[in-house]
PDB file of C-alpha atoms and ligand atoms in Angstrom:
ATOM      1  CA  UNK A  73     -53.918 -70.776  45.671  1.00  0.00           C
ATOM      2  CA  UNK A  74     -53.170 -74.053  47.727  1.00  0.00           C
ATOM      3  CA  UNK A  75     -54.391 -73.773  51.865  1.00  0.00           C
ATOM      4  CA  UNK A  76     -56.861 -73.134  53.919  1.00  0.00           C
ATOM      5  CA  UNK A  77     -57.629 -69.615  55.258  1.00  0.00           C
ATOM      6  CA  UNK A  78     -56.565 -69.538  59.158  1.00  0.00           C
ATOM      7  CA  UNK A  79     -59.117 -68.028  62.012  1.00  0.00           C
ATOM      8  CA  UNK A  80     -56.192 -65.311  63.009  1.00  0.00           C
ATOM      9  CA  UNK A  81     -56.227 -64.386  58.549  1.00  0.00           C
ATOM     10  CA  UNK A  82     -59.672 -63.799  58.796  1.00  0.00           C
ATOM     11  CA  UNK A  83     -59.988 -61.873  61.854  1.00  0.00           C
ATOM     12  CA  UNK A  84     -57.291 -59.750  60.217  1.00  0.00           C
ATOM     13  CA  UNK A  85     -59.611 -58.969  57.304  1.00  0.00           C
ATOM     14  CA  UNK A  86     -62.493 -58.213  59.685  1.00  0.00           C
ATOM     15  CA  UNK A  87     -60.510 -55.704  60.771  1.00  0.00           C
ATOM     16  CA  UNK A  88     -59.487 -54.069  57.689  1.00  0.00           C
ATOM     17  CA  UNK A  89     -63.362 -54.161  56.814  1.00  0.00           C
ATOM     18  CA  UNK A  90     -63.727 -52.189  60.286  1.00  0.00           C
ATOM     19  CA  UNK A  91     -61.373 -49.480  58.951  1.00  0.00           C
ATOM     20  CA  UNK A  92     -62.696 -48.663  55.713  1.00  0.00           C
ATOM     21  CA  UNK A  93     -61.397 -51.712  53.129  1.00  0.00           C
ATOM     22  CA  UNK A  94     -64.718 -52.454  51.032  1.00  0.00           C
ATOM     23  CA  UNK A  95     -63.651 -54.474  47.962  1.00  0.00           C
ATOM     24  CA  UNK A  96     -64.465 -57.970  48.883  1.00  0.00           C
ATOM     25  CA  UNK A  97     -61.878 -59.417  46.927  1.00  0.00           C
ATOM     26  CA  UNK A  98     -59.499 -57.306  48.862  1.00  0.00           C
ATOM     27  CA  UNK A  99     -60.814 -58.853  51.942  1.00  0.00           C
ATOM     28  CA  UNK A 100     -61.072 -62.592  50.592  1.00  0.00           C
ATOM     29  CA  UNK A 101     -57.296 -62.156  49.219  1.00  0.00           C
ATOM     30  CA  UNK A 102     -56.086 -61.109  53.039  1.00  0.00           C
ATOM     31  CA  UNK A 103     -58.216 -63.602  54.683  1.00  0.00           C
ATOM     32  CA  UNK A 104     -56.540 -66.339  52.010  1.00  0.00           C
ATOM     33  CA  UNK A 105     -52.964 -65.493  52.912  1.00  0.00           C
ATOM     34  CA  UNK A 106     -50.290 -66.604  55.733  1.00  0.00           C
ATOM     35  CA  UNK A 107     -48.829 -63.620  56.299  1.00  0.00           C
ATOM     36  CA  UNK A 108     -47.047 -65.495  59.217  1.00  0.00           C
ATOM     37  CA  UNK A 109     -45.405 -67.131  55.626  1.00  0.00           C
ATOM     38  CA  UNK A 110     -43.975 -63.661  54.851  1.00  0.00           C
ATOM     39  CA  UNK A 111     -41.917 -63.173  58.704  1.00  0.00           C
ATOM     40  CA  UNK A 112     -39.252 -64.758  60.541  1.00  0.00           C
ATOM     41  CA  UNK A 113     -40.289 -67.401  62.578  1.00  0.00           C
ATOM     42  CA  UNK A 114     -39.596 -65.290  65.515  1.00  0.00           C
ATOM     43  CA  UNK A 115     -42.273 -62.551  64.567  1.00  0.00           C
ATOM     44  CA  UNK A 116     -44.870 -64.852  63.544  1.00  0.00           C
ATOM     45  CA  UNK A 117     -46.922 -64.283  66.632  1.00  0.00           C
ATOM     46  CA  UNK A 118     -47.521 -60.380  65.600  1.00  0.00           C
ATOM     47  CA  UNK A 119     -48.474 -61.872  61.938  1.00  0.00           C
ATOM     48  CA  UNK A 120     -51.759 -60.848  62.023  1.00  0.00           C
ATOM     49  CA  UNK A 121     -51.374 -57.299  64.193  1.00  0.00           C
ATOM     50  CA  UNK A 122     -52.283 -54.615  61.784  1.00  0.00           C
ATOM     51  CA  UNK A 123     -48.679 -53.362  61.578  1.00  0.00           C
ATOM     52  CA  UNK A 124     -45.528 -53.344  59.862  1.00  0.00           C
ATOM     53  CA  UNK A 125     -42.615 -55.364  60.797  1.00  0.00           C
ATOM     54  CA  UNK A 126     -38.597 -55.605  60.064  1.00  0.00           C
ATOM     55  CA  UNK A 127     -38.400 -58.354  57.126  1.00  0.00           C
ATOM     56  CA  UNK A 128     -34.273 -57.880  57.408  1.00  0.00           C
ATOM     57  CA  UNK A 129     -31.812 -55.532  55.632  1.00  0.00           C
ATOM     58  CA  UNK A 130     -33.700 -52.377  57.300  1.00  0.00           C
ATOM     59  CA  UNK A 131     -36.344 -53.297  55.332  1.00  0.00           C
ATOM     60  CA  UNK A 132     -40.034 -53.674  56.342  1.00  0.00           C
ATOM     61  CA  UNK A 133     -43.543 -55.549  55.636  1.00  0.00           C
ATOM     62  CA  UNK A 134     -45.771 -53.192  54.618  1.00  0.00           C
ATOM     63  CA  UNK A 135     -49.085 -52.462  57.518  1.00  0.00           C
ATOM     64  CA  UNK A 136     -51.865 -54.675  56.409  1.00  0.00           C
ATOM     65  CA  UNK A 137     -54.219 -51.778  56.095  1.00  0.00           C
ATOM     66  CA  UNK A 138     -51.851 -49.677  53.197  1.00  0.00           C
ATOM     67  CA  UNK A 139     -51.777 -53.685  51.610  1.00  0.00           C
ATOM     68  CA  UNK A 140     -55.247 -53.312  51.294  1.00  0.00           C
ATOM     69  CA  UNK A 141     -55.803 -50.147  50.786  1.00  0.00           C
ATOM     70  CA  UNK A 142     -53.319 -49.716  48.190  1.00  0.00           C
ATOM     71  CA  UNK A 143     -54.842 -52.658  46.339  1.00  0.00           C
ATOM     72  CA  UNK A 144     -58.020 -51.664  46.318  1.00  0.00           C
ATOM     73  CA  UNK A 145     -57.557 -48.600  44.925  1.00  0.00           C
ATOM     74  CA  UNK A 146     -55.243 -50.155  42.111  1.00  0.00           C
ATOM     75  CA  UNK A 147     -58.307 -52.553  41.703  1.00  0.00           C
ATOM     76  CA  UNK A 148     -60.611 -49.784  40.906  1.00  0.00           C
ATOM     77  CA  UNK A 149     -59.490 -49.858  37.042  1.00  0.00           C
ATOM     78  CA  UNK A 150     -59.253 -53.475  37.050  1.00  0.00           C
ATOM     79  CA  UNK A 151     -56.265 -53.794  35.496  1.00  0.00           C
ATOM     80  CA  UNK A 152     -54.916 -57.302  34.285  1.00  0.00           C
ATOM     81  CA  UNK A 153     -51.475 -56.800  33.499  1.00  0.00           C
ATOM     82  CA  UNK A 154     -49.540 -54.932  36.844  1.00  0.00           C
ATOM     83  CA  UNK A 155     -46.059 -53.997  37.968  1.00  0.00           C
ATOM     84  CA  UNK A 156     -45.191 -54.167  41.187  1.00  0.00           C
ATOM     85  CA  UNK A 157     -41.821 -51.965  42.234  1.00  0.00           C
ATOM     86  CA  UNK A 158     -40.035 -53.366  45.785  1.00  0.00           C
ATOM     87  CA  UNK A 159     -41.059 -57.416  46.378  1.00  0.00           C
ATOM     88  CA  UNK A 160     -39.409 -57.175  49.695  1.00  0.00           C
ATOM     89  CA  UNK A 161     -41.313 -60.077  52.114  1.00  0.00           C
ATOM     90  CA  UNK A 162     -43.711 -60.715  48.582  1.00  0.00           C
ATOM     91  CA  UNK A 163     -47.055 -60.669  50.876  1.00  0.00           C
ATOM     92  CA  UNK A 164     -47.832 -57.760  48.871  1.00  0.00           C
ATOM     93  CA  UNK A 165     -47.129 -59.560  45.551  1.00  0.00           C
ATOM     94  CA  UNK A 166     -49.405 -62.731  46.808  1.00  0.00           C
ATOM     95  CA  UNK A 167     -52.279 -60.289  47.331  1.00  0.00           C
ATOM     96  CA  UNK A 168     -51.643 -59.157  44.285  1.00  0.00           C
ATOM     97  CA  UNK A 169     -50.842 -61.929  41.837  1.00  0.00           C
ATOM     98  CA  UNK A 170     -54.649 -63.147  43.856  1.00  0.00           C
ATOM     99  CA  UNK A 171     -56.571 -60.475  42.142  1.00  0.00           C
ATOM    100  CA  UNK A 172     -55.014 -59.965  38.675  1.00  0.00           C
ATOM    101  CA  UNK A 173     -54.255 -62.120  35.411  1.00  0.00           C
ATOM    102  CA  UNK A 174     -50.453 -60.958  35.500  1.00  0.00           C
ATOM    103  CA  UNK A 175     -47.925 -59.893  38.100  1.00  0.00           C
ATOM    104  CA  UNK A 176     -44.056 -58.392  37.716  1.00  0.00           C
ATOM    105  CA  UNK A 177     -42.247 -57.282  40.584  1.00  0.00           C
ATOM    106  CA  UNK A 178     -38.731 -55.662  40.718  1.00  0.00           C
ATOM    107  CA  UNK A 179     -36.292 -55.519  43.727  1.00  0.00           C
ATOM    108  CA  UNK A 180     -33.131 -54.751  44.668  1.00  0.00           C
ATOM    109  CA  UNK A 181     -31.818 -57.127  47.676  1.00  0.00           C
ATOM    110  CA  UNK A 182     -31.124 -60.877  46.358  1.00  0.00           C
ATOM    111  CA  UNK A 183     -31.806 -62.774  49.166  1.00  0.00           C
ATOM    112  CA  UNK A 184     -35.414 -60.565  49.947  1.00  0.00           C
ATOM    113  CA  UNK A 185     -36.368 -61.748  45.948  1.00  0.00           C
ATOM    114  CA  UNK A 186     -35.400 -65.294  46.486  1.00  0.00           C
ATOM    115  CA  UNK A 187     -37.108 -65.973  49.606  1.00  0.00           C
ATOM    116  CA  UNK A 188     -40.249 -63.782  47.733  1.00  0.00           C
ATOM    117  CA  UNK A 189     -39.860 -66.139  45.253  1.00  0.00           C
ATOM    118  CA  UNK A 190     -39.893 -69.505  47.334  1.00  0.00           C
ATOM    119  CA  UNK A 191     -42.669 -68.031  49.177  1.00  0.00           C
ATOM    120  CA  UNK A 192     -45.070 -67.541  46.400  1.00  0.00           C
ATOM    121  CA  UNK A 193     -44.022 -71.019  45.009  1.00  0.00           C
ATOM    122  CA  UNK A 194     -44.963 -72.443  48.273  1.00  0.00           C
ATOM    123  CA  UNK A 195     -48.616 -70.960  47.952  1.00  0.00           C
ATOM    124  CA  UNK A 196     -48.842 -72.217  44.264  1.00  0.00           C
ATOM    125  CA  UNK A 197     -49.062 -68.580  42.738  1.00  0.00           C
ATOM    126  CA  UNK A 198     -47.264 -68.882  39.383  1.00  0.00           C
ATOM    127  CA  UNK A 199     -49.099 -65.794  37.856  1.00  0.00           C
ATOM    128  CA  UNK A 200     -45.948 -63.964  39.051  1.00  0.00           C
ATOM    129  CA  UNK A 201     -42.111 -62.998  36.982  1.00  0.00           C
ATOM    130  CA  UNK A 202     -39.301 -61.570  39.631  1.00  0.00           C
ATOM    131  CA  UNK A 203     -37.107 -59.270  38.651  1.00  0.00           C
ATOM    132  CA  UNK A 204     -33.885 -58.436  40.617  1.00  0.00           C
ATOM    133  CA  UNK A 205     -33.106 -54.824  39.278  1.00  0.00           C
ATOM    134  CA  UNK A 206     -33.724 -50.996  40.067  1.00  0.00           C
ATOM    135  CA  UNK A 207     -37.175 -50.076  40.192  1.00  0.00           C
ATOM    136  CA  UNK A 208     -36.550 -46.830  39.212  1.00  0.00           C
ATOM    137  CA  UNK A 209     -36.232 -48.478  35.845  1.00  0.00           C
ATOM    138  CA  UNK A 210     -39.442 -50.106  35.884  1.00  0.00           C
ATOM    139  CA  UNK A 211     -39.011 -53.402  33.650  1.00  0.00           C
ATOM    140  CA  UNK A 212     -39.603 -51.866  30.126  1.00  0.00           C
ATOM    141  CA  UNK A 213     -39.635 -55.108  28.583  1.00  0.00           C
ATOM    142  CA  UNK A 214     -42.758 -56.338  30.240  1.00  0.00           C
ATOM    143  CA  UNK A 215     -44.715 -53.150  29.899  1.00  0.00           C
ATOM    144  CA  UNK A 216     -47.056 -52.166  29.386  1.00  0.00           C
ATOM    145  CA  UNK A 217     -48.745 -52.222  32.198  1.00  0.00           C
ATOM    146  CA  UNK A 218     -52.482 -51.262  33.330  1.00  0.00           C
ATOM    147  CA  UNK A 219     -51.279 -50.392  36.890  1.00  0.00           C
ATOM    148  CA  UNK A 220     -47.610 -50.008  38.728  1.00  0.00           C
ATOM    149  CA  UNK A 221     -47.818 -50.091  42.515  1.00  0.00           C
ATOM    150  CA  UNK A 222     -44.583 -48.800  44.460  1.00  0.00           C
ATOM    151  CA  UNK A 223     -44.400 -50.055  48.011  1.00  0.00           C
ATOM    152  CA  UNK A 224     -41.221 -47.603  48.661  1.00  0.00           C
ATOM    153  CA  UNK A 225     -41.203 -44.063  48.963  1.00  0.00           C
ATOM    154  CA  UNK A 226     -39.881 -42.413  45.935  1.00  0.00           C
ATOM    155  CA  UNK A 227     -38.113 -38.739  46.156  1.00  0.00           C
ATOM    156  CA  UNK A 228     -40.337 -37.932  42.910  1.00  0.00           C
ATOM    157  CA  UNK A 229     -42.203 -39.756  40.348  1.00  0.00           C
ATOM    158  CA  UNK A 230     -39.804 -42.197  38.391  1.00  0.00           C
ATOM    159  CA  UNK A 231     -40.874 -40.781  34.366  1.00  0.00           C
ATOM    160  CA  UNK A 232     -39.835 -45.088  33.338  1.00  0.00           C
ATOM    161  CA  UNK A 233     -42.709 -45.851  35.582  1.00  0.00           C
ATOM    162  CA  UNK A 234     -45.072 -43.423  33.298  1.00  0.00           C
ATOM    163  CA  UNK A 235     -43.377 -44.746  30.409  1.00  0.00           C
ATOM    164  CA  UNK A 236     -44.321 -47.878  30.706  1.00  0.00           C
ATOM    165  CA  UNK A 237     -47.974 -47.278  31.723  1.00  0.00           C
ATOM    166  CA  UNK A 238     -50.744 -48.648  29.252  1.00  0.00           C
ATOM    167  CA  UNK A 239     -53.324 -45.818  27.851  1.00  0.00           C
ATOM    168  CA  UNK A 240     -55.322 -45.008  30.990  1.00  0.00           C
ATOM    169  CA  UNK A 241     -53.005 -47.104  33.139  1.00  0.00           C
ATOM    170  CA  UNK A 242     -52.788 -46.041  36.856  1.00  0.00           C
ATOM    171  CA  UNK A 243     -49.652 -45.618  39.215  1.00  0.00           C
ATOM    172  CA  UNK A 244     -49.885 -45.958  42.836  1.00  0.00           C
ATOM    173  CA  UNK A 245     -46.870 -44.206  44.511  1.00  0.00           C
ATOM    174  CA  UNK A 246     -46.154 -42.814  47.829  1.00  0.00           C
ATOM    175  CA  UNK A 247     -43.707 -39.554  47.051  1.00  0.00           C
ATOM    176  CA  UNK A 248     -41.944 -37.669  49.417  1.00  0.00           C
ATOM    177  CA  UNK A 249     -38.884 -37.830  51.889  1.00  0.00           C
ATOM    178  CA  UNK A 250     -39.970 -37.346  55.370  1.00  0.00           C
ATOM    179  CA  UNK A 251     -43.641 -37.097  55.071  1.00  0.00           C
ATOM    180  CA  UNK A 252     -44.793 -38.886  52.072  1.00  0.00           C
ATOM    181  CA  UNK A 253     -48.060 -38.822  50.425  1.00  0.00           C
ATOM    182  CA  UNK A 254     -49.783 -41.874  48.932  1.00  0.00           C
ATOM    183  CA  UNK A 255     -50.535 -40.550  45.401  1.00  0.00           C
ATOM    184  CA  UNK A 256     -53.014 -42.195  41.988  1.00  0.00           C
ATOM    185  CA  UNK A 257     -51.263 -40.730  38.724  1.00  0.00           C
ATOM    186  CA  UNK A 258     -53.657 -42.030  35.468  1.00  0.00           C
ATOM    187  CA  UNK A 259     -52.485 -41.571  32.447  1.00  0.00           C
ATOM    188  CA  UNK A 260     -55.885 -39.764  30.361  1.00  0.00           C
ATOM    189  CA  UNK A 261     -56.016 -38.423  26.848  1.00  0.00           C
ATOM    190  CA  UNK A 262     -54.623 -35.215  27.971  1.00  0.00           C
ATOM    191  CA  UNK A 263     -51.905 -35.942  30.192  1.00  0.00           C
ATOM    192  CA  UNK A 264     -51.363 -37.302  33.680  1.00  0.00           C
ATOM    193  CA  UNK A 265     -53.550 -36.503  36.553  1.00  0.00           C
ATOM    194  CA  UNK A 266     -52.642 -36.950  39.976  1.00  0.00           C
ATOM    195  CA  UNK A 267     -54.486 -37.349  43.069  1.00  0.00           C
ATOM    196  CA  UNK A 268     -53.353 -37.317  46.538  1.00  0.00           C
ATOM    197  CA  UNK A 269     -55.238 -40.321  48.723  1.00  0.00           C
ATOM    198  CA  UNK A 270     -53.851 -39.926  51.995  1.00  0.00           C
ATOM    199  CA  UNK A 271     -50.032 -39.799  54.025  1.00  0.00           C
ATOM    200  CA  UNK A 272     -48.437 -42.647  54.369  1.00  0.00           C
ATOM    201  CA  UNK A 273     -45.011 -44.060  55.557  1.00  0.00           C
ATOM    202  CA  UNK A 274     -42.464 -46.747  53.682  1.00  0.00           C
ATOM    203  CA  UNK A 275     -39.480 -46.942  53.518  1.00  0.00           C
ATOM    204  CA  UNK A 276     -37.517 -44.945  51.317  1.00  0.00           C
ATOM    205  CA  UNK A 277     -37.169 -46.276  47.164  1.00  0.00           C
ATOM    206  CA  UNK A 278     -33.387 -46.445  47.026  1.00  0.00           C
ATOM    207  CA  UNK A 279     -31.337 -44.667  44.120  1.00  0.00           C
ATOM    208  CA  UNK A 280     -28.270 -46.165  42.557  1.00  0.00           C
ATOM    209  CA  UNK A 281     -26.214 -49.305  43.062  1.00  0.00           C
ATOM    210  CA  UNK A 282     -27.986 -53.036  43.334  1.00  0.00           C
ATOM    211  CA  UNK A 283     -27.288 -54.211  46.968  1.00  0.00           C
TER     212      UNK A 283
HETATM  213  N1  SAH B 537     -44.069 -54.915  49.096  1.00  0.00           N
HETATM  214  C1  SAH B 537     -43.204 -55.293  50.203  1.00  0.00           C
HETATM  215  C2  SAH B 537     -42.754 -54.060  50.984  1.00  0.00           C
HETATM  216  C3  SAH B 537     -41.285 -54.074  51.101  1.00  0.00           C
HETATM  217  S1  SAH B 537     -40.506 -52.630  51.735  1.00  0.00           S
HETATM  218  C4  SAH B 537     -43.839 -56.356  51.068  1.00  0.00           C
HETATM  219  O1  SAH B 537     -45.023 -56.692  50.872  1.00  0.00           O
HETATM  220  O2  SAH B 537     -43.168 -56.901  51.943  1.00  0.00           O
HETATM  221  C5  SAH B 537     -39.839 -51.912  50.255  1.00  0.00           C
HETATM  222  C6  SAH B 537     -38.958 -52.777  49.408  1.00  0.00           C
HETATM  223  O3  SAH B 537     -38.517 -51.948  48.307  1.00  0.00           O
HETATM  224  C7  SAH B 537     -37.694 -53.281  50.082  1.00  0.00           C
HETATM  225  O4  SAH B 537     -37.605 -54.673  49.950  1.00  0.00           O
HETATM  226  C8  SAH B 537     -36.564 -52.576  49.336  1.00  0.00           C
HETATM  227  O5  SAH B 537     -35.378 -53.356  49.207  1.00  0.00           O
HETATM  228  C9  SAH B 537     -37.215 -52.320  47.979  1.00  0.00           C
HETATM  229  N2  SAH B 537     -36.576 -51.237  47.234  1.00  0.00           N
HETATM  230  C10 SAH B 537     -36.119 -50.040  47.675  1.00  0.00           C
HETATM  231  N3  SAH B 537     -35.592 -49.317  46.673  1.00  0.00           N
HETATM  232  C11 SAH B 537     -35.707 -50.073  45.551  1.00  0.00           C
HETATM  233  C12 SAH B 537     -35.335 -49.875  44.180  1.00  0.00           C
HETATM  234  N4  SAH B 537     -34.727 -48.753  43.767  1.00  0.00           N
HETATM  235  N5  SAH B 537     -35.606 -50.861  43.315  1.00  0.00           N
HETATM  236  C13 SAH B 537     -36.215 -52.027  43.707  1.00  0.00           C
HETATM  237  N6  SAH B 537     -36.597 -52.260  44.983  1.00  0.00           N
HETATM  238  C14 SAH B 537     -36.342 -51.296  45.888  1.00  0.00           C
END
């Protein structure tokens, strides 16, 4: 990736390193990575605040921390090939598309993917295919993949997103409705196995029509 890391990137990852994020890579990708890029000029001074913010169309920038956190556990299998469901902003996706050989990411609002899309361009990341569809459906014909992240809360686990998992693939999903919980689902010899890591809060994954 093109630019230099800013002072107020890296103090962000010193943080993150303060509350539990380990993997160095996770660290270097956060520390690498304008977030300001990702937020309307008129946010741009709470870039680097460990929070979420509105990105537009009652949507929201995931809290650096659950970035990180949620990358570093999808790390752990070091997958190369990964699926990520709800672009929104795409800071997520340039963490991502940092730290493994292939990135796909679905979502559902046009003008979120194409500004996602400019963004990453501007940060020479080309490791990355955009898809404007329902992530509910995955994207079967780019499966499969060794690890799905969803950055929306999902009523249940979407069975296309097991589908398309590759043998001991691993999906990183935060399930529930009010109170959600961030859960790991592998796929193993004999089954799925799921794990709960810890509560979160996203916003929710949409069913139905495109907007
Ligand atoms: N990863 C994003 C977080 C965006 S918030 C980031 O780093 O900024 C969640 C995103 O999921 C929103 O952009 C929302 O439009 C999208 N989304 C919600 N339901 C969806 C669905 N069914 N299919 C695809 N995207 C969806």
């Amino acid at each position: 990736m093109s630019g230099v890391a800013s002072t107020s990137a890296l103090n962000l990852a010193r943080g993150l390193q303060g509350v539990g994020i380990n993997d160095t890579n996770v660290l270097s990708a956060v520390a690498n990575t304008p977030r300001e890029l990702f937020l309307d000029a008129a946010l741009g001074h709470k870039a680097y605040e460990n929070t979420a913010l509105p990105i537009g169309q009652g949507q929201t920038i995931s809290q650096p921390y659950i970035v990180a956190r949620m990358t570093e556990l999808l790390l752990e299998s070091q997958p190369k090939r990964v699926l990520e469901i709800g672009t929104g902003s795409g800071y997520q996706a340039a963490i991502l598309a940092q730290l493994v050989d292939e990135l796909c990411t679905v979502e559902r609002i046009k003008s979120l993917q194409i500004q996602a899309r400019q963004r990453l361009k501007r940060l020479d990341l080309h490791n990355v295919s955009f898809k404007y569809g329902d992530g509910w459906q995955g994207w079967a014909n780019k499966g499969p993949f060794d690890a799905i992240m969803v950055t929306a809360a999902a009523s249940r686990v979407p069975q296309a997103l097991l589908e398309q998992l590759s043998p001991n693939g691993v999906l990183i999903i935060p399930v529930g409705e009010h109170t959600q919980q961030l859960l790991r689902v592998t796929q193993t010899d004999s089954g799925f196995q799921s794990e709960i890591i810890e509560m979160v809060n996203f916003v929710p994954l949409v069913n139905g029509e495109l907007a």
